[in-house]
Every structure is written in structure tokens, then in C-alpha cells.
XYZ file of C-alpha atoms in Angstrom:
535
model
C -20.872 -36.939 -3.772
C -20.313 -33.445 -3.065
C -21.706 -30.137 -4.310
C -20.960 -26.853 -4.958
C -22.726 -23.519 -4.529
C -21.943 -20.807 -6.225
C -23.148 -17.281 -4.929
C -23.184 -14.763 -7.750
C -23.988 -10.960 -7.729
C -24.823 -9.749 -10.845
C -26.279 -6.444 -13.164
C -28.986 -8.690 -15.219
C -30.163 -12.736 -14.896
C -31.274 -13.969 -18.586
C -33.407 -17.308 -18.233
C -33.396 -18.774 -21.376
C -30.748 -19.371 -23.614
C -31.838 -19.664 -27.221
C -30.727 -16.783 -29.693
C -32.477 -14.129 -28.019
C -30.948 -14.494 -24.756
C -28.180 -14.795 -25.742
C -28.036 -11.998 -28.176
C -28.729 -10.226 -25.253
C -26.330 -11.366 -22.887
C -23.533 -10.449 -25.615
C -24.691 -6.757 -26.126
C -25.375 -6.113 -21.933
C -21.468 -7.679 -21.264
C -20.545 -5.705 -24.334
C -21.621 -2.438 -22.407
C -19.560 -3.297 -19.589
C -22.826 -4.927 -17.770
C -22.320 -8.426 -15.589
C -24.963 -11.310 -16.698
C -25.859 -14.523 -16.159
C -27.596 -16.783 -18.957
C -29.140 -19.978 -17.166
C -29.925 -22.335 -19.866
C -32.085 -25.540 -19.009
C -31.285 -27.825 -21.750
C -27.618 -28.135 -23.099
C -26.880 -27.159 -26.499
C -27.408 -28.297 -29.725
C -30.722 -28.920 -28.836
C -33.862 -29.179 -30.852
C -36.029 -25.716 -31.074
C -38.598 -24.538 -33.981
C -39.006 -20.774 -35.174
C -36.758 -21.271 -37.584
C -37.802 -18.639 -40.650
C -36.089 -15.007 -40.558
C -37.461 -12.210 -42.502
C -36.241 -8.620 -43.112
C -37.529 -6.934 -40.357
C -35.613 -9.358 -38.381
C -32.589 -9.120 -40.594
C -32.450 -5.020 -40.049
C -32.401 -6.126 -36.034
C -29.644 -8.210 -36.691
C -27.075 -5.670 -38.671
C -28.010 -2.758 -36.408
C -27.290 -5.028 -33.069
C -24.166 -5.711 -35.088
C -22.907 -2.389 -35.325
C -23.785 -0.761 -32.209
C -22.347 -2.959 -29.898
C -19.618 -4.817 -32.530
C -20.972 -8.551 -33.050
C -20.249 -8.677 -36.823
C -21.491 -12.840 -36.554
C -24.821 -10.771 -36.224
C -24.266 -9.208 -39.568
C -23.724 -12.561 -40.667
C -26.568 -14.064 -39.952
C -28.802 -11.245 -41.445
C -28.501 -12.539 -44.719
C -27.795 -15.834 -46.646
C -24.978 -15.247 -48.832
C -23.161 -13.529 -45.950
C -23.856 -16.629 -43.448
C -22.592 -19.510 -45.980
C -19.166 -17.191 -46.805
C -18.445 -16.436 -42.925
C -20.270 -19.076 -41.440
C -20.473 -22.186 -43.299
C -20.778 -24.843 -40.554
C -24.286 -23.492 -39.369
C -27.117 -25.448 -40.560
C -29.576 -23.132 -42.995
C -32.061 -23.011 -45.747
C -31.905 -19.951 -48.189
C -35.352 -18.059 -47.965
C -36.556 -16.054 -50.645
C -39.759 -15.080 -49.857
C -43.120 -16.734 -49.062
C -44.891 -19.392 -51.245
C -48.556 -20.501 -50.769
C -50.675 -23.213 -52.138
C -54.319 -23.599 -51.626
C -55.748 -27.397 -51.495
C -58.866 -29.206 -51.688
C -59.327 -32.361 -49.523
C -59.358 -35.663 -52.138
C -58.090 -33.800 -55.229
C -55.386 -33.234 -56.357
C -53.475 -30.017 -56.718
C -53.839 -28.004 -60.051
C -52.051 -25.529 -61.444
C -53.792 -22.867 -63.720
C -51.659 -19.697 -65.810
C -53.768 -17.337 -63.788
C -51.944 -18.878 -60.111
C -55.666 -19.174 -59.027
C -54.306 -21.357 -56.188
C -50.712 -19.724 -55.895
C -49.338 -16.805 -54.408
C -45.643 -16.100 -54.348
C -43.850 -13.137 -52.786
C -40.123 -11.934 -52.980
C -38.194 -10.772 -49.669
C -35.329 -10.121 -51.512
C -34.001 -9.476 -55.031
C -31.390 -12.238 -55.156
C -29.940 -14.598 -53.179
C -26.695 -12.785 -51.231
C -29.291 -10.876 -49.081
C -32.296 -13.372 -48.812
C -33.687 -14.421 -45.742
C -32.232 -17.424 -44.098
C -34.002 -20.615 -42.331
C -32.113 -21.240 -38.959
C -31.194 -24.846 -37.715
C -31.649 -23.401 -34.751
C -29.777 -26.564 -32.783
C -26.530 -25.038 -34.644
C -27.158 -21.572 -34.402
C -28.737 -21.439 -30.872
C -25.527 -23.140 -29.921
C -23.037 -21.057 -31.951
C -24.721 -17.824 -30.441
C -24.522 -19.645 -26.981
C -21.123 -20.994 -26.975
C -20.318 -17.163 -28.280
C -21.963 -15.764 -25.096
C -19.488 -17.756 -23.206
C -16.740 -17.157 -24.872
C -17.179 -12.860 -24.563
C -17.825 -13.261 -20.578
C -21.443 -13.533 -19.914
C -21.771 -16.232 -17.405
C -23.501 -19.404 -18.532
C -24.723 -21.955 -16.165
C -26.432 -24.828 -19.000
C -28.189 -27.874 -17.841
C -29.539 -26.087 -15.005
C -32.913 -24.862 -13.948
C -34.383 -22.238 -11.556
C -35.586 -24.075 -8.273
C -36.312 -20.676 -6.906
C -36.891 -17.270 -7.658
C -38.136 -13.540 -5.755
C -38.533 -10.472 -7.654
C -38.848 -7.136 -6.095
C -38.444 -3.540 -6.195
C -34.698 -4.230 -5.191
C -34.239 -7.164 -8.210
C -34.407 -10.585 -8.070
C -32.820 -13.061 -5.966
C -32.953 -16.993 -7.980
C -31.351 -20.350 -6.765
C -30.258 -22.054 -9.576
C -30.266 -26.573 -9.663
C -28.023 -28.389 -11.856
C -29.522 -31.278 -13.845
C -28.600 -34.919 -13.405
C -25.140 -34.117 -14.867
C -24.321 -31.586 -12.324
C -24.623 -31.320 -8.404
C -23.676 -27.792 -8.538
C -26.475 -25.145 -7.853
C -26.075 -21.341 -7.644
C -27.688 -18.442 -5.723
C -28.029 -15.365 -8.022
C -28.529 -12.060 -6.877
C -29.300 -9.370 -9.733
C -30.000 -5.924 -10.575
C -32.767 -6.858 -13.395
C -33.890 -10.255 -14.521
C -35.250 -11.501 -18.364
C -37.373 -14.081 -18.899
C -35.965 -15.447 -22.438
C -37.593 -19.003 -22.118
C -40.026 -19.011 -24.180
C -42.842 -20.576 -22.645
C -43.694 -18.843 -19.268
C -41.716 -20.301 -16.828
C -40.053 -19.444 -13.610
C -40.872 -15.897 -13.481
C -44.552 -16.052 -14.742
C -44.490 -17.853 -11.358
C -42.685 -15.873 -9.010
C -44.443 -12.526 -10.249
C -48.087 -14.495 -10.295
C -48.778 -13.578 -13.672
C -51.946 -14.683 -15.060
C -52.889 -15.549 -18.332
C -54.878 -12.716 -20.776
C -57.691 -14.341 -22.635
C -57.189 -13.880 -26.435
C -59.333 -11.695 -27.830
C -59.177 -13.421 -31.938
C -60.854 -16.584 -31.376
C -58.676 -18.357 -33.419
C -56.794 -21.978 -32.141
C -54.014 -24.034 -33.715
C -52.111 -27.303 -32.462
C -48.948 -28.269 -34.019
C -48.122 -31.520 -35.483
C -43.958 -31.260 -36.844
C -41.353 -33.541 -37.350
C -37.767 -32.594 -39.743
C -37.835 -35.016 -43.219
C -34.603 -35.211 -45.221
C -35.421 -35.762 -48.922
C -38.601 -34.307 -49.610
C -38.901 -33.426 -52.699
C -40.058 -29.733 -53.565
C -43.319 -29.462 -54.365
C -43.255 -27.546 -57.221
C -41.297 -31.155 -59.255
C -44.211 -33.352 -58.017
C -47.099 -31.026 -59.811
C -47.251 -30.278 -63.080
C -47.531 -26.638 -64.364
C -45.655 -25.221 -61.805
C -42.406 -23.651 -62.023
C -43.450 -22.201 -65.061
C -40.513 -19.789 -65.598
C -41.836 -16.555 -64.663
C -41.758 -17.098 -60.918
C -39.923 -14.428 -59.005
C -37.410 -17.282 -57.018
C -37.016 -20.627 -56.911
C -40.763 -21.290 -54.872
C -39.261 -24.177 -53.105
C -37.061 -21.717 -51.618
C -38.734 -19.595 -49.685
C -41.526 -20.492 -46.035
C -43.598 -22.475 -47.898
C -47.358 -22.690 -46.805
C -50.247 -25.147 -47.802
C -53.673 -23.727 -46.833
C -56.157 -26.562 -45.970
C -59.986 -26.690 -44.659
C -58.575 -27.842 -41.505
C -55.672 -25.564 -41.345
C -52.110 -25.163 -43.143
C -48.763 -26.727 -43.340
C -45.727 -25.452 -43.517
C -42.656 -26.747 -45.077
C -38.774 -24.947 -44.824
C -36.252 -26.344 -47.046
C -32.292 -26.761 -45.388
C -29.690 -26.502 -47.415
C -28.642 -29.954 -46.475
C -31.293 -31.909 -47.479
C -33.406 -31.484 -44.794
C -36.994 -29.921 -44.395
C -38.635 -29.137 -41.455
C -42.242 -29.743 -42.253
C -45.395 -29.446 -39.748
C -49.486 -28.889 -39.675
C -51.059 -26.291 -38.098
C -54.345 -27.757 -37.246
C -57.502 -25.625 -36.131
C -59.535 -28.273 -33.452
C -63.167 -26.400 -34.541
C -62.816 -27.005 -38.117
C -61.474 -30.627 -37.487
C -64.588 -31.179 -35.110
C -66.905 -29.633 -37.580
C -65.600 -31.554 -40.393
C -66.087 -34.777 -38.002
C -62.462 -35.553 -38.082
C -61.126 -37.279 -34.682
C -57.375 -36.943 -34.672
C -55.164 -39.922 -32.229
C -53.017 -36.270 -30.616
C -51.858 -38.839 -28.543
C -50.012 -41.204 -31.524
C -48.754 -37.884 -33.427
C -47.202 -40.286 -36.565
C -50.736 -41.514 -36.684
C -52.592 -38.011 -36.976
C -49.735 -36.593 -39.387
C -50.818 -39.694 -41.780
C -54.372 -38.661 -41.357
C -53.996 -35.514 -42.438
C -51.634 -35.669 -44.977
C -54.109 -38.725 -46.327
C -56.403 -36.000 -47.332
C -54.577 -34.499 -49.574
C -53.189 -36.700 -52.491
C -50.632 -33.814 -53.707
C -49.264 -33.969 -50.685
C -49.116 -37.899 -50.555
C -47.032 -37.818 -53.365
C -44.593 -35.162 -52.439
C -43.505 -36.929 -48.831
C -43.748 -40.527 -50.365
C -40.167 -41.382 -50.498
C -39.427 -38.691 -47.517
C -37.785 -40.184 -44.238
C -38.177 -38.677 -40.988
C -35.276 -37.118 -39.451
C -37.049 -36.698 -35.988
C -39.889 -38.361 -34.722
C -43.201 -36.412 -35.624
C -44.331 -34.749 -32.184
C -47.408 -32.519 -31.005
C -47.879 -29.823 -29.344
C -51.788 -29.087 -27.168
C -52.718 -25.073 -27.890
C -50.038 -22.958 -29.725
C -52.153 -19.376 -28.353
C -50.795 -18.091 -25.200
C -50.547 -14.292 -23.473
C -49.618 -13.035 -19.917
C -51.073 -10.588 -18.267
C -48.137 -8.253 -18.494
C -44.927 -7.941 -20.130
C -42.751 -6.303 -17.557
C -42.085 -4.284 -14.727
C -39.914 -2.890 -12.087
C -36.693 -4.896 -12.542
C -37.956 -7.588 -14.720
C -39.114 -8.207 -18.365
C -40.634 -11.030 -20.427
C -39.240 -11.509 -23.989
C -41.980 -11.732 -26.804
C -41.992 -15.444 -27.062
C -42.435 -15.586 -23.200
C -45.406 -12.721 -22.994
C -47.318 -14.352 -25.687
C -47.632 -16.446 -29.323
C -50.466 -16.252 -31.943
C -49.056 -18.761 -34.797
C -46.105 -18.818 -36.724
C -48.265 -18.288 -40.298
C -46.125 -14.807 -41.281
C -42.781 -15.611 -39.679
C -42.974 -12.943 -37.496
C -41.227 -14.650 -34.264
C -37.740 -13.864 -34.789
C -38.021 -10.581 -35.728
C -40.382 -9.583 -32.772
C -37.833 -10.974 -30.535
C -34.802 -9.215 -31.886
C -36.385 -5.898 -31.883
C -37.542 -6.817 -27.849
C -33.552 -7.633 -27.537
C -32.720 -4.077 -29.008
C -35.316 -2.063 -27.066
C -33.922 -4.083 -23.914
C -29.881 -3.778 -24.563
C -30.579 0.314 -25.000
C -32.278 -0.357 -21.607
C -29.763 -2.129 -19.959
C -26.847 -1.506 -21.499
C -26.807 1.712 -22.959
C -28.628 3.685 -20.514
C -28.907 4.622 -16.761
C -29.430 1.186 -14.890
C -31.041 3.200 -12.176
C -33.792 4.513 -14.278
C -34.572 2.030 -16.307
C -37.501 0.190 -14.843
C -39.215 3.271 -16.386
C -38.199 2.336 -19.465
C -39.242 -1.555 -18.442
C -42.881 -0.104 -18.457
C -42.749 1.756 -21.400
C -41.452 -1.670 -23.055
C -44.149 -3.416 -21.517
C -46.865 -1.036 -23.074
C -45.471 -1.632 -26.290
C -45.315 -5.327 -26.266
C -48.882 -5.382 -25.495
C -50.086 -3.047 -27.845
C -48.186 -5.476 -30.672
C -49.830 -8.370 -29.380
C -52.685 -6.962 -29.626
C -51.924 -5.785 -33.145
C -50.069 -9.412 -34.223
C -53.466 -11.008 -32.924
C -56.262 -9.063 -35.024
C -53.594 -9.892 -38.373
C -53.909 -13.771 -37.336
C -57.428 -14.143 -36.363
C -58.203 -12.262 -39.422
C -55.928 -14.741 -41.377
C -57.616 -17.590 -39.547
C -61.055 -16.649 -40.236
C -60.654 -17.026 -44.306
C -57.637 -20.110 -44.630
C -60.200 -22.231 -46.086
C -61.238 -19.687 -48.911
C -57.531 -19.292 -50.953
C -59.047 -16.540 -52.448
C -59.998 -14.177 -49.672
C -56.775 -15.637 -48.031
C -54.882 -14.603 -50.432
C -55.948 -11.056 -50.508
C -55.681 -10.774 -47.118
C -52.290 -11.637 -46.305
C -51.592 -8.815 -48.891
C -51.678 -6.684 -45.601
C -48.910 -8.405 -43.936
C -46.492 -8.267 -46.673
C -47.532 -4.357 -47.384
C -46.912 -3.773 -43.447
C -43.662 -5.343 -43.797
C -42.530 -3.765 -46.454
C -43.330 -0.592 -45.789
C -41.441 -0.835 -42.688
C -38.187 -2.372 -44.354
C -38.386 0.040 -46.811
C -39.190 3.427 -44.015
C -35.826 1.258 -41.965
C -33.487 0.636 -45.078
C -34.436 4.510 -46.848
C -34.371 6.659 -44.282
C -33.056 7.943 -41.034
C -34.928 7.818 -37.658
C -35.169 11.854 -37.740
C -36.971 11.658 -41.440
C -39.293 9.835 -39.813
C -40.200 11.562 -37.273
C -38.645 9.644 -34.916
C -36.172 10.881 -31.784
C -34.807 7.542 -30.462
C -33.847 4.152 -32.477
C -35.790 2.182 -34.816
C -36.754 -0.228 -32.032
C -38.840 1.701 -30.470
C -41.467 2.107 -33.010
C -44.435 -0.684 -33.030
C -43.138 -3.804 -34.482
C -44.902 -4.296 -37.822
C -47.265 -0.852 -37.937
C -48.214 -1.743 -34.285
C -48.030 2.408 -33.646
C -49.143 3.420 -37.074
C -52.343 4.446 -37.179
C -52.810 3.917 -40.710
C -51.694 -0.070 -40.195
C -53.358 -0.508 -36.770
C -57.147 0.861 -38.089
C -56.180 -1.373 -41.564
C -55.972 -4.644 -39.552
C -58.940 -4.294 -37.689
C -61.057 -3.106 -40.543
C -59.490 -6.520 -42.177
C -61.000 -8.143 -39.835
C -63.938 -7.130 -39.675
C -64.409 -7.294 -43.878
C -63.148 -10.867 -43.702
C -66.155 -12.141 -41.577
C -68.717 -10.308 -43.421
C -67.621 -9.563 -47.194
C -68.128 -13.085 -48.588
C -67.510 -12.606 -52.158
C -63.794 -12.993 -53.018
C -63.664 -10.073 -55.963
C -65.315 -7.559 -53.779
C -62.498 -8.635 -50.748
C -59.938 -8.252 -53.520
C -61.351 -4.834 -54.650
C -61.341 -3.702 -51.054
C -58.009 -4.765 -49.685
C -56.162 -2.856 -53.143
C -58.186 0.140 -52.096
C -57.242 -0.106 -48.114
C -53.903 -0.218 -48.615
C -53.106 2.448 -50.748
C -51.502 4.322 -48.014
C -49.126 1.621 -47.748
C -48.487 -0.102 -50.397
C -44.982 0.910 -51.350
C -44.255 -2.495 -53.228
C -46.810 -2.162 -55.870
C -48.776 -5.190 -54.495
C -52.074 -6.480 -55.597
C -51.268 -5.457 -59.327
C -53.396 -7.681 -61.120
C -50.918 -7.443 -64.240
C -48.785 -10.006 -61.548
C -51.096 -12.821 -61.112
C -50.188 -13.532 -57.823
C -46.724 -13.606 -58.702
C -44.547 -10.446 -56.619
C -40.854 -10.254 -56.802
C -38.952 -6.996 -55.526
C -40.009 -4.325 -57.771
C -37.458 -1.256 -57.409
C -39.666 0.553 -59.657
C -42.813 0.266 -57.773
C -40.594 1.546 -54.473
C -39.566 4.329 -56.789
C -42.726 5.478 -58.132
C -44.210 5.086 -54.636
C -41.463 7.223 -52.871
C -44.093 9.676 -51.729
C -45.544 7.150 -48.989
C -41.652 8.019 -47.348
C -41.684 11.616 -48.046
C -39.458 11.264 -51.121
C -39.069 11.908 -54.475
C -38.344 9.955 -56.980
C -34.513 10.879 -57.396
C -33.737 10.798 -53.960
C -35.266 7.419 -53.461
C -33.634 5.869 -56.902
C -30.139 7.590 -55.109
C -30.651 5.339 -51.859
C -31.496 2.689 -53.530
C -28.503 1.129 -52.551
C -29.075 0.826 -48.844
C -31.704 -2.039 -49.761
C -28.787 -4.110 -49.624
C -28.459 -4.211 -45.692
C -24.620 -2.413 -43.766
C -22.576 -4.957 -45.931
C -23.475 -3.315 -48.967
């Protein structure tokens, strides 16, 4: 048996090739730049972080039209994705739906939504959010990669890799499929994995204790015919709802964590538990980790709404586990190398925030790479680093907050009012105006992902913290959060006249203009741009 080695000299190495890298890869050879994408797995394979949401979306159109990848602009909203590209597996994703449980009773529905919170991401369903299969769009975006001239080696792993001031030099192993192996020589090298990996290693990175002490393992598994929850409970769906609720990242907050469920289009839901180990030791509850079909019965055994909602479901894939979900390097980049957000670092998927981080991280990197002066930009690789870590940071004291109250619905529930006026505020700042009205002289991108560089945001999360572990009573959290975020609040959020119930109030954006700098005519004029570059 003979083998073949391939010696390739290239502008940029991408490890990793799930969306982001290759994303990437498309917008670098776009620019004229040579890449390679070395992919360990071959496509479709399984992968979670599968929920998009409108900061992510905005990523997607703008990467679309600056370097001309209209599949991008596709996949930045639902309606577009099933016209253009209706072979991809997805879930339509209206907003965010949460449901706060008891162990050993039953759910209960109330007309006040004491244990329900529902908020819109969209007005309708042409421009909601979308749930990726990511086996079918990881693949499409690969096999598109390909096809536009970066080069792909898949089913092949690094065996060896230097990074210096000069690049990085990487020797590259087929799998048991192949024989052939590659030595890479490059300009700038991404670490799009996911997990760490081969550069971690070569550059001795170390981990970064976490500063929220906060801890989740993951128990997950895909189910095709689960029925929503929402036609298992009665009360719900009552009518005035602002979507569908089944439609949307669906959460269930337990004592011992939450669960997640996203609904596919074709029958399918991917379903999993995000389980806290101190509150299952303090609670006295011993889960088999090792038997995860076992522990997912446990847990869901505690909870007889639940019970009766996966009761006729059938696993698609087997239920697996994952050991601790928190993670951060060191650093984030360098001279001549980078990590991608899912590679530096991961809190917990609770807000959906995943894909979006790491489509902004692909923008602020193909304006590095591509657009601008290859020579100077490991400057700009440090300035990206900086701001990775200062969202981490940021993305961190959100979550540990969150953690700290998911067994009080209440508190919860007023609390994750700050994500969703963060968010909103920055779609809104995106969609309405132009980087110059805000003050900005470069891109979007380069602002802190999620208020990360606001000061208003950044000194409201940590004060959320800190009021969440020492203002017990849930009326005087509530009263404090609809103060905090005044300066924020855009969407008209925490409106008691609502019950927990938010769609997308065009009004409230109007009469709250002023938070942009406009008035009330001007903003009712743009209105329009909500709607995403497809408009």
C-alpha cells in the first residue's frame, strides 16, 4: 500500500470544518487568499449548537454581501432557507419559550403565566430564526467550501503542528480511509475545532479558571415524534401567545438544572438536560453518567409533565453525555494564529448565543485576513484576542448569574430579561442605524458581542449578579431589573400589562427611539430594515 504526501504552501490553515470554518474559508478564497480547511470527521456528521438568533442572523446577511455568498443570506432567516434551500434539515424558531417545574408535580398553567415566559425574535415567520441540522448544513457549507477553491483535506487529522512568528508549519494524517498525509506550510493558522485541539497544544495554552462558579454536564439524544408540550398540558396555548411556543428554543427550568428541547421541521426534536452536579449532590441524587439512557430516565422520572410529553417519543440517536460543558484558554490569539469562540471557551448554551459569537469571530477574522494587509495583521490578531476575552468574560457573569437563580422561575425569569434587552438593543442599534450613527469607525463586528463594550450592559450584568445572590424576594428582583434596564430596554420588556408574554412590539421600538438617538419619525421611516437585506 502506498502513500502520498502532499506539500502545500498556503496564506491561512483552518482546523475545523463545521460552519464557522468554513464560512471562513469561503470569504478568505473569496478575497483572493489560499486556504486549507482540514476537517477530522467526514461530513454529514453529528454536531449540537443548533439554535440561531438575530444577532447571528445580521452576521450572516452582512458576510453575504461583502464577499457575495447569497446561501449566507439564506440561511439568516427561515422563510428564505425553505424557498432557496429546501433540502437542509431545520426547525423554524420564533423566539424563546420557558417553563418552570417542580419535581413530582405536575405542570400547571395559570392566566397570569406564573410559570411561563415567552419571547418573540421575530414578527412572523419569513424572517424567524432557524434551528440548524447541523449534519446537513455543516456539510452543505463544507461541500460549498470545496466547490469555490478552498482546499479541503476531510477525514484527516493534525499529527503535527509549530507555530511561530513566521506561521505555522502542520503535518496533516489521513484516517483509516486514507494513507495520504500532507505537510502544510501557512501564513496564519485558525483553530475552528471547537474543543481545543491541536493548536492549544502546539502554542501550550493553558486553561483560565472560570471565574462564575457555575457547572453543567450534558445529557442529549434527537427524538422524532415528541409531541409539543404545550398539547400535553392543559391551559396552555391559550390564544394570546405571541408564536406558536412549540416553535421557538424551548427551555424547562428544573431544581437540578434545565432542558432544552428544538423542534425540526421534520419531525424531529433534539432534546437534552443540562444538569448542575452540586445541586444533584445536594439534592442526594446519584446519576449512572456512565449508562446515559439510564440517567436521562432518572431525570425525566422527576418530572411527570415531562413523562407524559416523551411517552410515545422514539429516539433517533442514542442518548449520550458529555463530563463538564465550562471550558476557557488562556488566550485567544496571537502572532499568526487565532482560536475561534467555541475553541477559546464555552459557558452553556442556555441563551443561544454560540452561533452568533462565532459568526461575528468569522467577520472580525475575514476583515483580518482577507480584506486587509496580511502583513499587519497579527496586530489586528491581538486586538481580536482582547476582545474575545473581554466577551467571555462578559458571556460568563450573564450565565453564572442565570445559574445562580434556575431553581427560583421567578427571579429566573426576571433575570433573563437582561439577555433579551442586550440582544435587542443590539439588533435593533445593527438593523436602524449605520456604523457612523453609532459612533462607530470600522464594521459592526468589531463592537463587543452582546454589550460586551457597552458600559451601560457590562456594569448591568455584573450588578445582576450580584442582586441575584443577595435580593431573595422575587417582587423586589422584578422591581429592580425593570428599573436597571431602562437604558436599554428598547423592546418595552418587563411590561407587566404582558404577563410574561413578549412578541415584537414596533411600537415600543418606536416610542423608545431615543435609546438610538432617534426620533420617533425617523425610526417609524426605517422601520423597514427590521426585515434583514432581503427586504
Amino acid at each position: 500500500m502506498t502513500c502520498a504526501c502532499h506539500r502545500l504552501a498556503v496564506d491561512v490553515l483552518i482546523l475545523g470544518g463545521g460552519f464557522a470554518g468554513s464560512i471562513l474559508g469561503r470569504c478568505l478564497v473569496a478575497r483572493g487568499r489560499s486556504v486549507v480547511l482540514v476537517e477530522r470527521s467526514r461530513h454529514p456528521r453529528f454536531a449540537l449548537g443548533e439554535s440561531t438568533t438575530p444577532l447571528g442572523n445580521l452576521a450572516l446577511e452582512r458576510l453575504a454581501q461583502r464577499y457575495g455568498l447569497d446561501d449566507l443570506d439564506h440561511l439568516a432567516a427561515w422563510g428564505r432557507l425553505c424557498r432557496h434551500l429546501p433540502a437542509l434539515g431545520r426547525g423554524k424558531k420564533r423566539g424563546f419559550t420557558f417553563y418552570g417545574h417542580h419535581p413530582a408535580q405536575p405542570y400547571r398553567q395559570d392566566p397570569e403565566n406564573r410559570s411561563r415566559l415567552l419571547v418573540a425574535a421575530s414578527p412572523d415567520d419569513e424572517i424567524a430564526d432557524t434551528h440548524w441540522l447541523r449534519a446537513d448544513v455543516d456539510a452543505f457549507l463544507f461541500e460549498r467550501a470545496r466547490s469555490e477553491g478552498v482546499v479541503v483535506l476531510e477525514g484527516s487529522s493534525v499529527t503535527q503542528l509549530e507555530v511561530d512568528g513566521d506561521g505555522a508549519r502542520a503535518r496533516v494524517g489521513g484516517t483509516a480511509s486514507s494513507n495520504d498525509s500532507a505537510e502544510i506550510s501557512a501564513r496564519f493558522v485558525i483553530d475552528a475545532t471547537g474543543g481545543g485541539g491541536a493548536l492549544a497544544g502546539a502554542l501550550g495554552l493553558a486553561p483560565r479558571p472560570l471565574a462564575a462558579p457555575f457547572e453543567s454536564r450534558l445529557l442529549y439524544g434527537h427524538f422524532r415524534d415528541l409531541p409539543p408540550f404545550s398539547a400535553t398540558v392543559a391551559g396552555l396555548a391559550g390564544g394570546n401567545e405571541p408564536y406558536p411556543e412549540e416553535w421557538a428554543a424551548v427551555h424547562h427550568l428544573l431544581d437540578v438544572g434545565w432542558m432544552y428541547q428544538l423542534r425540526f421541521d421534520h419531525a424531529v426534536t433534539s432534546a437534552g438536560f443540562l444538569l448542575d452536579p452540586g445541586r444533584l449532590e445536594c439534592l442526594g441524587i446519584d446519576l449512572p453518567w456512565e449508562s446515559p439512557a439510564d440517567a436521562w430516565r432518572m431525570t425525566i422520572g422527576r418530572f411527570p409533565s415531562l413523562v407524559a410529553q416523551f411517552e410515545t417519543a422514539q429516539p433517533v440517536t442514542e442518548i449520550a453525555a458529555t463530563g463538564r460543558l465550562q471550558r476557557r484558554l488562556e488566550r485567544a490569539a496571537g502572532e499568526r494564529w487565532a482560536l475561534l469562540p467555541a475553541t477559546f471557551g464555552f459557558q452553556d448554551p442556555l441563551f443561544s448565543f454560540g452561533i452568533a459569537w462565532s459568526l461575528v469571530a468569522v467577520e472580525r477574522l475575514a476583515e483580518l485576513l482577507g480584506d486587509g494587509d496580511l502583513e499587519r495583521a497579527s496586530l489586528g490578531l491581538e486586538r481580536y484576542g482582547e476582545l474575545l476575552g473581554a466577551e467571555a468574560d462578559h458571556l460568563e457573569t450573564l450565565i453564572g448569574a442565570a445559574y445562580s437563580v434556575l431553581d427560583d422561575f421567578p427571579r429566573f425569569r426576571s433575570l433573563a430579561l437582561l439577555y433579551f434587552v442586550a440582544a435587542s438593543f443590539d439588533e435593533s442599534r445593527q438593523r436602524l442605524l449605520d456604523p457612523g450613527e453609532a459612533g462607530l469607525t470600522e464594521s459592526w463586528c468589531w463592537q463587543g458581542f452582546l454589550g460586551a463594550t457597552d458600559p451601560v450592559l457590562r456594569d448591568l450584568f455584573l450588578a445582576a449578579a450580584e442582586r441575584a445572590s443577595t435580593l431573595r424576594d422575587p417582587q423586589a428582583f422584578k422591581e429592580w431589573v425593570r428599573s436597571a434596564i431602562a437604558q436599554r430596554n428598547i423592546a418595552g420588556l418587563g411590561d407587566p400589562a404582558r404577563r410574561h408574554l413578549y412578541p415584537v412590539d414596533e411600537g415600543a421600538l418606536v416610542e423608545n427611539a431615543g435609546l438610538l438617538g432617534l426620533d420617533a419619525v425617523e425610526a417609524r421611516r426605517r422601520l423597514p430594515r427590521l426585515r434583514g437585506r432581503s427586504r
